[in-house]
XYZ file of C-alpha atoms in Angstrom:
523
model
C -56.884 -10.634 21.213
C -55.356 -12.541 18.082
C -54.290 -9.293 16.440
C -52.847 -8.189 19.590
C -50.596 -11.054 19.738
C -49.546 -10.901 15.708
C -48.729 -7.271 16.710
C -46.447 -8.195 19.892
C -44.787 -10.974 17.724
C -44.052 -8.726 14.975
C -42.256 -6.180 17.070
C -40.455 -9.103 18.869
C -39.236 -10.091 15.201
C -38.449 -6.600 14.324
C -36.524 -5.867 17.457
C -34.716 -9.191 17.348
C -33.635 -8.424 13.699
C -32.158 -5.238 14.724
C -30.144 -6.335 17.522
C -29.104 -9.149 15.188
C -28.465 -6.788 12.426
C -26.119 -4.651 14.729
C -24.289 -7.658 15.893
C -23.395 -8.611 12.233
C -22.503 -5.351 11.356
C -20.076 -4.977 14.103
C -18.593 -8.292 13.823
C -18.053 -7.481 10.088
C -15.932 -4.287 11.221
C -12.952 -5.742 13.268
C -10.623 -3.675 15.154
C -7.181 -4.786 15.690
C -4.602 -3.039 17.897
C -1.139 -3.713 16.631
C 1.271 -3.438 19.113
C 5.410 -3.377 18.501
C 8.309 -3.191 21.011
C 10.451 -1.397 18.967
C 10.648 -0.133 15.454
C 14.566 -1.309 15.412
C 15.329 0.990 12.508
C 18.855 -0.641 12.531
C 17.696 -4.028 11.457
C 14.912 -2.831 9.212
C 12.123 -3.502 12.212
C 9.994 -0.606 10.724
C 9.592 -2.476 7.354
C 8.171 -5.299 9.505
C 5.541 -3.421 11.193
C 4.634 -1.652 7.903
C 4.254 -4.873 6.362
C 1.963 -6.122 8.993
C -0.277 -3.240 8.602
C -0.503 -4.175 4.812
C -1.572 -7.379 5.545
C -4.172 -6.460 8.230
C -5.515 -3.682 6.022
C -5.485 -5.939 3.028
C -7.657 -8.374 5.063
C -10.347 -5.564 5.706
C -9.251 -5.152 9.114
C -9.107 -1.920 10.765
C -5.727 -1.410 12.308
C -4.136 1.022 14.793
C -0.565 0.994 15.315
C 0.910 1.591 18.726
C 4.378 1.421 20.301
C 4.241 -1.017 23.656
C 5.779 2.108 25.728
C 2.607 4.204 24.899
C 0.008 1.625 25.619
C -2.491 2.667 28.407
C -4.677 0.456 30.750
C -8.113 -0.476 29.114
C -7.308 0.261 25.481
C -7.898 -3.197 24.575
C -11.458 -3.060 25.310
C -12.215 -1.173 22.272
C -10.745 -4.013 20.034
C -11.688 -7.397 19.008
C -8.167 -8.465 18.167
C -4.443 -7.688 19.277
C -1.081 -8.237 17.488
C 2.169 -8.157 19.315
C 5.549 -7.998 17.291
C 8.725 -8.333 18.857
C 11.236 -6.547 16.820
C 14.008 -6.054 19.436
C 13.891 -9.324 21.728
C 16.604 -7.572 24.006
C 14.154 -4.628 24.729
C 11.464 -6.884 25.923
C 7.783 -5.679 26.699
C 7.917 -3.668 30.013
C 4.509 -2.054 29.908
C 2.793 -3.711 32.674
C -0.605 -2.517 31.863
C -0.395 -4.053 28.211
C 0.697 -7.248 29.620
C -1.967 -7.317 32.075
C -4.703 -6.489 29.404
C -3.298 -8.730 27.116
C -3.605 -11.894 29.822
C -7.353 -10.959 30.194
C -8.373 -10.239 26.541
C -11.121 -12.386 25.138
C -10.250 -11.639 21.527
C -8.160 -12.867 18.841
C -4.403 -12.796 19.751
C -1.466 -13.284 17.345
C 2.254 -13.249 18.674
C 5.110 -12.618 16.060
C 8.734 -13.167 16.887
C 10.688 -13.925 19.978
C 10.018 -13.795 23.483
C 6.911 -16.023 23.772
C 5.548 -16.007 27.199
C 4.638 -19.291 29.094
C 1.188 -18.203 29.394
C 0.942 -17.636 25.488
C 2.212 -21.098 25.060
C -0.424 -22.562 27.123
C -3.021 -20.819 25.126
C -1.514 -22.646 22.108
C -1.665 -26.000 23.962
C 2.019 -26.608 22.669
C 5.633 -27.038 24.168
C 8.127 -24.216 22.918
C 11.453 -25.304 22.045
C 14.600 -22.755 21.189
C 16.745 -23.411 18.320
C 19.982 -22.059 18.213
C 22.300 -21.171 15.349
C 20.451 -23.083 12.550
C 19.524 -22.613 8.716
C 16.001 -23.635 8.197
C 13.930 -24.680 5.122
C 10.511 -23.498 5.194
C 8.512 -26.209 3.360
C 4.609 -26.816 2.476
C 2.932 -29.711 4.111
C 3.678 -32.105 1.149
C 7.333 -30.752 0.595
C 6.677 -29.882 -2.895
C 7.622 -26.257 -2.386
C 10.558 -25.099 -0.133
C 12.632 -21.959 0.454
C 15.976 -21.615 2.034
C 15.815 -19.477 4.709
C 18.619 -17.087 6.216
C 20.918 -18.183 8.918
C 19.165 -17.530 12.317
C 20.817 -16.952 16.040
C 17.746 -18.174 17.971
C 14.085 -19.218 17.231
C 11.499 -20.415 19.499
C 9.465 -22.926 17.787
C 6.632 -25.136 18.908
C 5.901 -28.992 19.268
C 3.386 -31.169 20.701
C 0.340 -29.246 19.107
C -3.250 -30.095 20.030
C -5.359 -31.810 17.769
C -7.320 -29.184 15.721
C -4.366 -26.739 15.297
C -3.996 -25.516 12.045
C -0.540 -25.237 10.415
C 0.956 -23.103 7.512
C 4.244 -24.234 6.463
C 6.880 -26.371 8.274
C 10.478 -25.356 9.297
C 12.837 -28.363 8.408
C 16.332 -28.388 10.159
C 19.291 -29.248 7.883
C 21.439 -31.460 10.150
C 20.796 -35.195 11.330
C 18.385 -36.315 12.373
C 16.115 -33.875 10.647
C 13.690 -32.097 12.774
C 10.358 -30.678 11.372
C 8.481 -28.019 13.367
C 5.547 -26.079 12.354
C 5.743 -22.265 11.127
C 2.399 -20.678 11.423
C 0.132 -22.181 14.002
C -3.439 -21.226 14.885
C -5.225 -22.850 18.121
C -8.658 -21.200 18.616
C -8.493 -17.494 18.825
C -4.570 -17.778 19.525
C -1.810 -17.471 16.534
C 1.935 -17.795 16.484
C 4.828 -16.967 13.861
C 8.316 -17.652 15.483
C 9.740 -15.047 12.950
C 8.448 -12.706 10.302
C 9.574 -11.730 6.535
C 8.208 -9.270 4.408
C 8.449 -11.193 1.118
C 9.171 -14.540 -0.354
C 7.265 -17.891 0.843
C 7.562 -17.036 4.368
C 5.317 -14.106 3.392
C 2.807 -16.600 2.015
C 2.903 -18.687 4.839
C 2.559 -15.921 7.288
C -0.607 -14.254 5.790
C -2.416 -17.656 5.652
C -1.836 -17.840 9.387
C -2.948 -14.573 9.926
C -6.086 -15.043 7.357
C -7.134 -18.255 9.023
C -6.807 -16.522 12.748
C -9.166 -13.981 11.511
C -11.446 -15.801 9.662
C -10.419 -14.350 6.609
C -8.833 -17.046 4.598
C -9.071 -17.207 0.974
C -7.431 -18.474 -2.181
C -6.562 -15.741 -4.715
C -4.206 -15.747 -7.933
C -1.429 -12.960 -8.193
C -1.685 -10.047 -10.422
C 1.330 -9.235 -12.389
C 2.125 -5.535 -11.602
C 4.211 -3.222 -13.329
C 5.513 -0.369 -10.571
C 7.750 3.031 -10.969
C 5.908 3.789 -14.307
C 5.975 7.805 -14.794
C 5.291 10.191 -17.587
C 9.121 10.021 -18.078
C 9.636 6.476 -18.619
C 10.490 4.883 -21.818
C 7.529 4.761 -23.356
C 8.456 2.499 -26.276
C 9.443 -0.120 -23.947
C 6.279 0.200 -21.969
C 4.431 -0.123 -25.338
C 6.831 -3.262 -26.162
C 6.190 -4.873 -22.482
C 2.135 -4.521 -22.787
C 2.488 -5.912 -26.172
C 4.269 -8.912 -25.323
C 2.033 -9.654 -22.297
C -1.019 -9.547 -24.233
C 0.440 -11.801 -26.954
C 0.936 -14.284 -24.353
C -2.414 -13.762 -22.899
C -1.199 -12.347 -19.249
C -3.569 -9.575 -17.677
C -1.573 -7.229 -16.121
C -1.534 -3.777 -13.968
C 0.330 -0.761 -14.341
C 1.306 1.323 -11.503
C 1.785 5.095 -12.712
C 2.192 8.454 -11.430
C 1.121 11.367 -13.770
C 0.933 15.085 -13.752
C -1.552 17.738 -12.612
C -0.727 20.313 -15.442
C 0.540 20.681 -18.943
C -2.002 17.940 -20.414
C -1.824 19.711 -23.703
C 1.766 19.079 -24.347
C 2.949 16.179 -27.009
C 4.987 14.491 -24.422
C 1.852 14.057 -22.180
C -0.269 12.823 -25.286
C 2.160 10.079 -25.878
C 2.184 9.045 -22.573
C -1.602 8.538 -22.194
C -1.595 7.072 -25.783
C 0.694 4.178 -24.318
C -1.432 4.107 -21.244
C -4.686 3.532 -23.592
C -2.831 0.888 -25.374
C -2.260 -0.845 -21.797
C -5.730 -0.456 -21.276
C -6.698 -2.123 -24.304
C -4.268 -5.088 -24.180
C -5.704 -6.464 -21.105
C -4.000 -4.020 -18.577
C -5.472 -1.790 -15.957
C -4.179 1.157 -14.501
C -3.529 2.236 -10.870
C -2.997 5.998 -10.130
C 0.255 6.117 -7.881
C 0.066 8.813 -4.988
C 2.562 11.651 -5.553
C 5.720 11.836 -3.598
C 4.773 13.914 -0.294
C 7.214 16.585 0.677
C 6.781 19.726 2.732
C 3.416 18.984 3.772
C 1.536 20.256 7.034
C -1.795 19.397 8.448
C -3.051 22.375 6.528
C -2.058 20.995 3.256
C -5.653 19.055 2.945
C -7.013 21.248 0.083
C -3.840 21.156 -1.930
C -3.487 17.519 -1.886
C -7.121 17.278 -2.681
C -6.911 19.477 -5.760
C -3.979 17.731 -6.961
C -5.592 14.585 -6.888
C -8.480 16.074 -8.264
C -6.379 17.263 -11.496
C -4.779 13.784 -11.833
C -8.062 11.788 -12.227
C -9.629 14.500 -14.255
C -6.687 15.008 -16.361
C -6.213 11.241 -17.146
C -10.016 10.552 -17.837
C -10.025 13.362 -20.257
C -7.138 11.419 -22.313
C -9.650 8.176 -21.974
C -7.247 6.728 -19.082
C -9.396 5.551 -16.576
C -7.451 4.082 -13.144
C -9.075 1.297 -11.393
C -7.728 2.240 -7.879
C -5.088 3.913 -6.145
C -1.481 2.674 -5.546
C 0.523 3.967 -2.507
C 2.623 3.301 0.661
C 0.875 2.270 3.540
C 2.288 4.998 5.412
C -0.599 7.337 3.775
C -3.134 5.069 5.694
C -1.677 6.086 9.010
C -2.013 9.700 8.192
C -5.288 11.613 8.672
C -4.885 14.173 5.886
C -3.629 11.777 3.343
C -6.531 9.399 4.228
C -8.984 11.979 3.749
C -8.020 13.856 0.908
C -5.765 11.336 -1.018
C -7.127 7.614 -0.322
C -10.769 7.838 0.337
C -11.844 8.986 -3.334
C -11.480 5.383 -4.343
C -12.677 1.891 -3.121
C -9.525 -0.258 -4.114
C -5.985 0.533 -3.110
C -2.791 -1.182 -3.957
C -0.603 -1.246 -1.037
C 3.069 -0.788 -1.728
C 6.172 -0.957 0.507
C 6.954 2.175 2.434
C 9.723 4.709 0.833
C 12.957 5.184 2.998
C 11.607 8.480 3.878
C 8.498 8.967 5.252
C 6.910 12.362 5.421
C 3.673 12.710 7.502
C 1.414 15.845 7.289
C -0.949 14.552 9.934
C 0.077 11.050 11.703
C -2.448 9.287 13.571
C -1.480 5.611 13.125
C -5.415 4.965 12.640
C -5.447 2.815 9.603
C -8.850 2.986 7.524
C -10.693 0.097 6.057
C -11.249 0.072 2.119
C -13.524 -2.443 0.580
C -10.900 -4.039 -1.804
C -7.193 -4.223 -1.603
C -3.892 -5.646 -2.892
C -0.944 -6.677 -1.096
C 2.133 -5.380 -3.439
C 5.166 -7.708 -3.002
C 8.288 -8.023 -5.388
C 8.298 -11.005 -7.617
C 12.095 -11.363 -7.089
C 11.523 -12.418 -3.705
C 10.051 -15.754 -4.970
C 13.231 -16.281 -7.278
C 14.662 -18.880 -4.698
C 11.691 -20.854 -4.176
C 12.086 -24.303 -5.276
C 9.423 -26.475 -6.654
C 9.978 -27.277 -10.543
C 6.685 -27.599 -12.226
C 4.732 -27.121 -9.330
C 6.002 -23.632 -8.878
C 3.220 -22.209 -10.882
C 0.780 -23.687 -8.616
C 1.652 -21.210 -5.607
C -0.587 -18.539 -7.307
C -3.147 -20.702 -5.894
C -1.872 -20.226 -2.133
C -2.102 -16.732 -1.822
C -4.620 -16.395 1.310
C -5.274 -12.523 0.291
C -5.351 -10.422 -2.922
C -1.664 -10.051 -4.259
C 0.042 -8.310 -6.612
C 3.638 -9.423 -7.515
C 5.490 -6.363 -8.800
C 7.856 -6.087 -11.467
C 9.988 -2.614 -11.655
C 9.533 -0.737 -14.842
C 12.145 -1.997 -17.483
C 14.671 0.761 -18.630
C 16.601 -0.839 -21.174
C 15.891 -3.745 -23.958
C 18.197 -5.818 -21.874
C 16.155 -5.324 -18.508
C 12.852 -6.076 -20.710
C 14.391 -9.247 -21.801
C 15.125 -10.097 -18.061
C 11.745 -9.187 -17.417
C 10.151 -11.708 -20.096
C 12.525 -14.646 -18.915
C 11.428 -13.927 -15.135
C 7.740 -13.856 -16.058
C 8.288 -17.272 -17.716
C 10.212 -19.019 -14.979
C 7.342 -18.231 -12.403
C 4.575 -19.427 -14.836
C 1.941 -18.393 -12.752
C -1.513 -18.604 -13.602
C -2.244 -14.871 -13.337
C -5.368 -13.276 -11.928
C -7.452 -11.347 -14.526
C -8.891 -8.101 -13.494
C -11.946 -8.214 -16.200
C -12.901 -11.630 -14.576
C -12.120 -11.455 -10.966
C -11.578 -7.979 -10.066
C -14.299 -6.107 -8.046
C -16.400 -3.396 -9.320
C -14.277 -0.030 -8.627
C -14.562 3.486 -8.671
C -12.307 6.365 -8.328
C -13.450 10.274 -7.896
C -11.785 13.490 -8.828
C -13.949 16.642 -8.528
C -17.279 16.133 -10.423
C -15.459 13.127 -12.269
C -15.868 9.631 -11.588
C -14.466 6.442 -13.390
C -15.667 3.133 -12.696
C -14.479 -0.314 -13.893
C -16.870 -3.215 -13.797
C -16.237 -6.699 -15.793
C -13.571 -5.317 -18.027
C -15.665 -2.410 -18.961
C -15.040 1.292 -17.999
C -17.653 3.734 -17.051
C -17.391 7.714 -17.079
C -19.573 9.537 -14.773
C -22.019 6.280 -15.069
C -22.156 6.240 -18.771
C -20.111 3.247 -20.368
C -17.040 4.226 -22.418
C -14.494 2.981 -24.847
C -10.991 3.405 -24.938
C -9.145 4.428 -28.506
C -5.545 3.376 -29.165
C -5.292 7.013 -31.475
C -4.464 10.405 -30.311
C -7.752 11.654 -29.075
C -9.207 15.450 -28.804
C -8.975 15.906 -25.186
C -12.564 15.577 -23.887
C -14.038 18.476 -21.840
C -14.333 17.851 -18.361
C -15.010 20.239 -15.517
C -11.493 21.849 -14.406
C -10.490 22.281 -10.768
C -11.184 25.984 -9.928
C -8.488 26.770 -6.865
C -10.831 28.047 -4.178
C -10.491 32.115 -3.993
C -10.074 33.804 -0.680
C -9.030 37.137 0.983
C -5.515 35.553 1.593
C -5.144 34.534 -2.306
C -6.353 37.902 -3.267
C -3.977 39.791 -0.790
C -0.718 37.629 -2.004
C -1.790 38.138 -5.420
C -2.218 41.865 -4.932
C 1.260 42.027 -3.319
C 2.988 39.843 -5.654
C 2.069 42.378 -8.353
C 2.941 45.270 -6.166
C 6.598 43.781 -5.483
C 6.709 43.250 -9.195
C 6.348 46.821 -10.046
C 8.413 47.873 -7.184
C 11.378 45.998 -8.324
C 11.010 47.158 -11.706
C 10.879 50.735 -10.911
C 13.790 50.067 -8.568
C 16.021 48.624 -11.166
C 15.458 51.461 -13.496
C 16.219 53.859 -11.032
C 19.759 52.028 -10.067
C 20.434 51.965 -13.633
C 20.124 55.681 -14.076
C 22.174 56.458 -11.055
C 24.858 53.993 -12.582
C 24.988 55.613 -15.985
C 25.099 59.410 -13.894
C 27.723 58.026 -11.900
C 29.990 56.740 -14.684
C 29.585 59.979 -16.380
C 30.666 62.098 -13.565
C 33.676 59.690 -12.823
C 34.823 59.886 -16.523
C 34.813 63.851 -16.438
C 37.289 63.808 -13.527
C 39.866 62.604 -15.949
C 38.925 64.933 -19.006
C 41.124 67.696 -19.512
C 39.470 71.093 -19.165
C 40.497 74.065 -21.171
């Protein structure tokens, strides 16, 4: 009898553990629906949508993006959070199904921008106040850090917040009497941002608000990152830059493109040697995805082979990327995710380019283990705080890369050094703070752990000298009947045109001789 009771108790514990484990796993995978009223391209509203995608993805949230007009009733039941972005207040949200589902939604809700409804204000437990024609100052609670905001026509702020509301940043008027309103507000499962900017101190406060709302709040030091490096960059300047940062004791990262062929050229060898110097001076490398152009939904294998060749050729030259850097629209494309991004566990998310070339857009963002939000360091140039400015580095709520464009002259290099000194941050150190990463290309896997590099599971070192190319498995293009058909067809056309040219040349010579004979005198 006792044995039977023990068996029953054991089964109960196992079943409970399984159910609990399932709930925990489900809770760790939070799906968020990002709904916007309009892209409003004329006012760069699409950049705000992309920036919100980057923030949510950097917080390890699975994001689906959808225009409010395309929302269908019942969609919200599959999500644990919803973000409403107002980019064009004059358009308004007219989808009754979305408004009805959102009013009944029990998950996390964030409203960004104008048109805050009375129901949303009640959920926040606050009184909305409209401000007209003002230029506000965004401050921290202690008023030790502030940034002057652009002039705004209208803005809805909150007052009379309930006890327990978490606030990130305050908006102070410049007129008399001075009024102070909260910027980011979180009350229970409801959050509010009266406006949204894609950079600067406003971005910092917005990320703090969003991180608190979704329970992902953290404190991170920024990673100094050099972007827009290519094999055609001024390598002497890159060498000087990395030497300067190493001398200053500043860890850093470099986001670089590469080439898939011609790795034996001396120019590429010099490029690889410069990147090895970066690695040996406390820097890490992010592999930038190629420019997408002329792609279709059938370009997956081509992209896969290209990315494989990038990783293999860099690894052959002892350059070991710690992740991929890319624009967020790559995560909104099924083909780019599958064949470009899912080969790594760490992504540096950069702003979208002006032109977006999708292959198979589905707006279903994937979740990655490790993420960094890339933001231009220049956007913090107007943040005023004096000696306290360097302390901003402790206030980033998510892993952040402050980006500097690769200098292209001695003058721009000197300007870079001055800007770094002005920021005076305590920068993140990848060797101490970066999680273990891996990147795969074909049969080659490079990894980075605690400042050490690994190639196919074996610890490896990086030399500063020019090296003989290591022998790694090359990528052999897939052979199929179509490839063979076009190969045979190409050879046939080459022979056909060669014979045709010879025949035409013979006819031209013969015709010239006949023509000249007409003018010769005959005896």
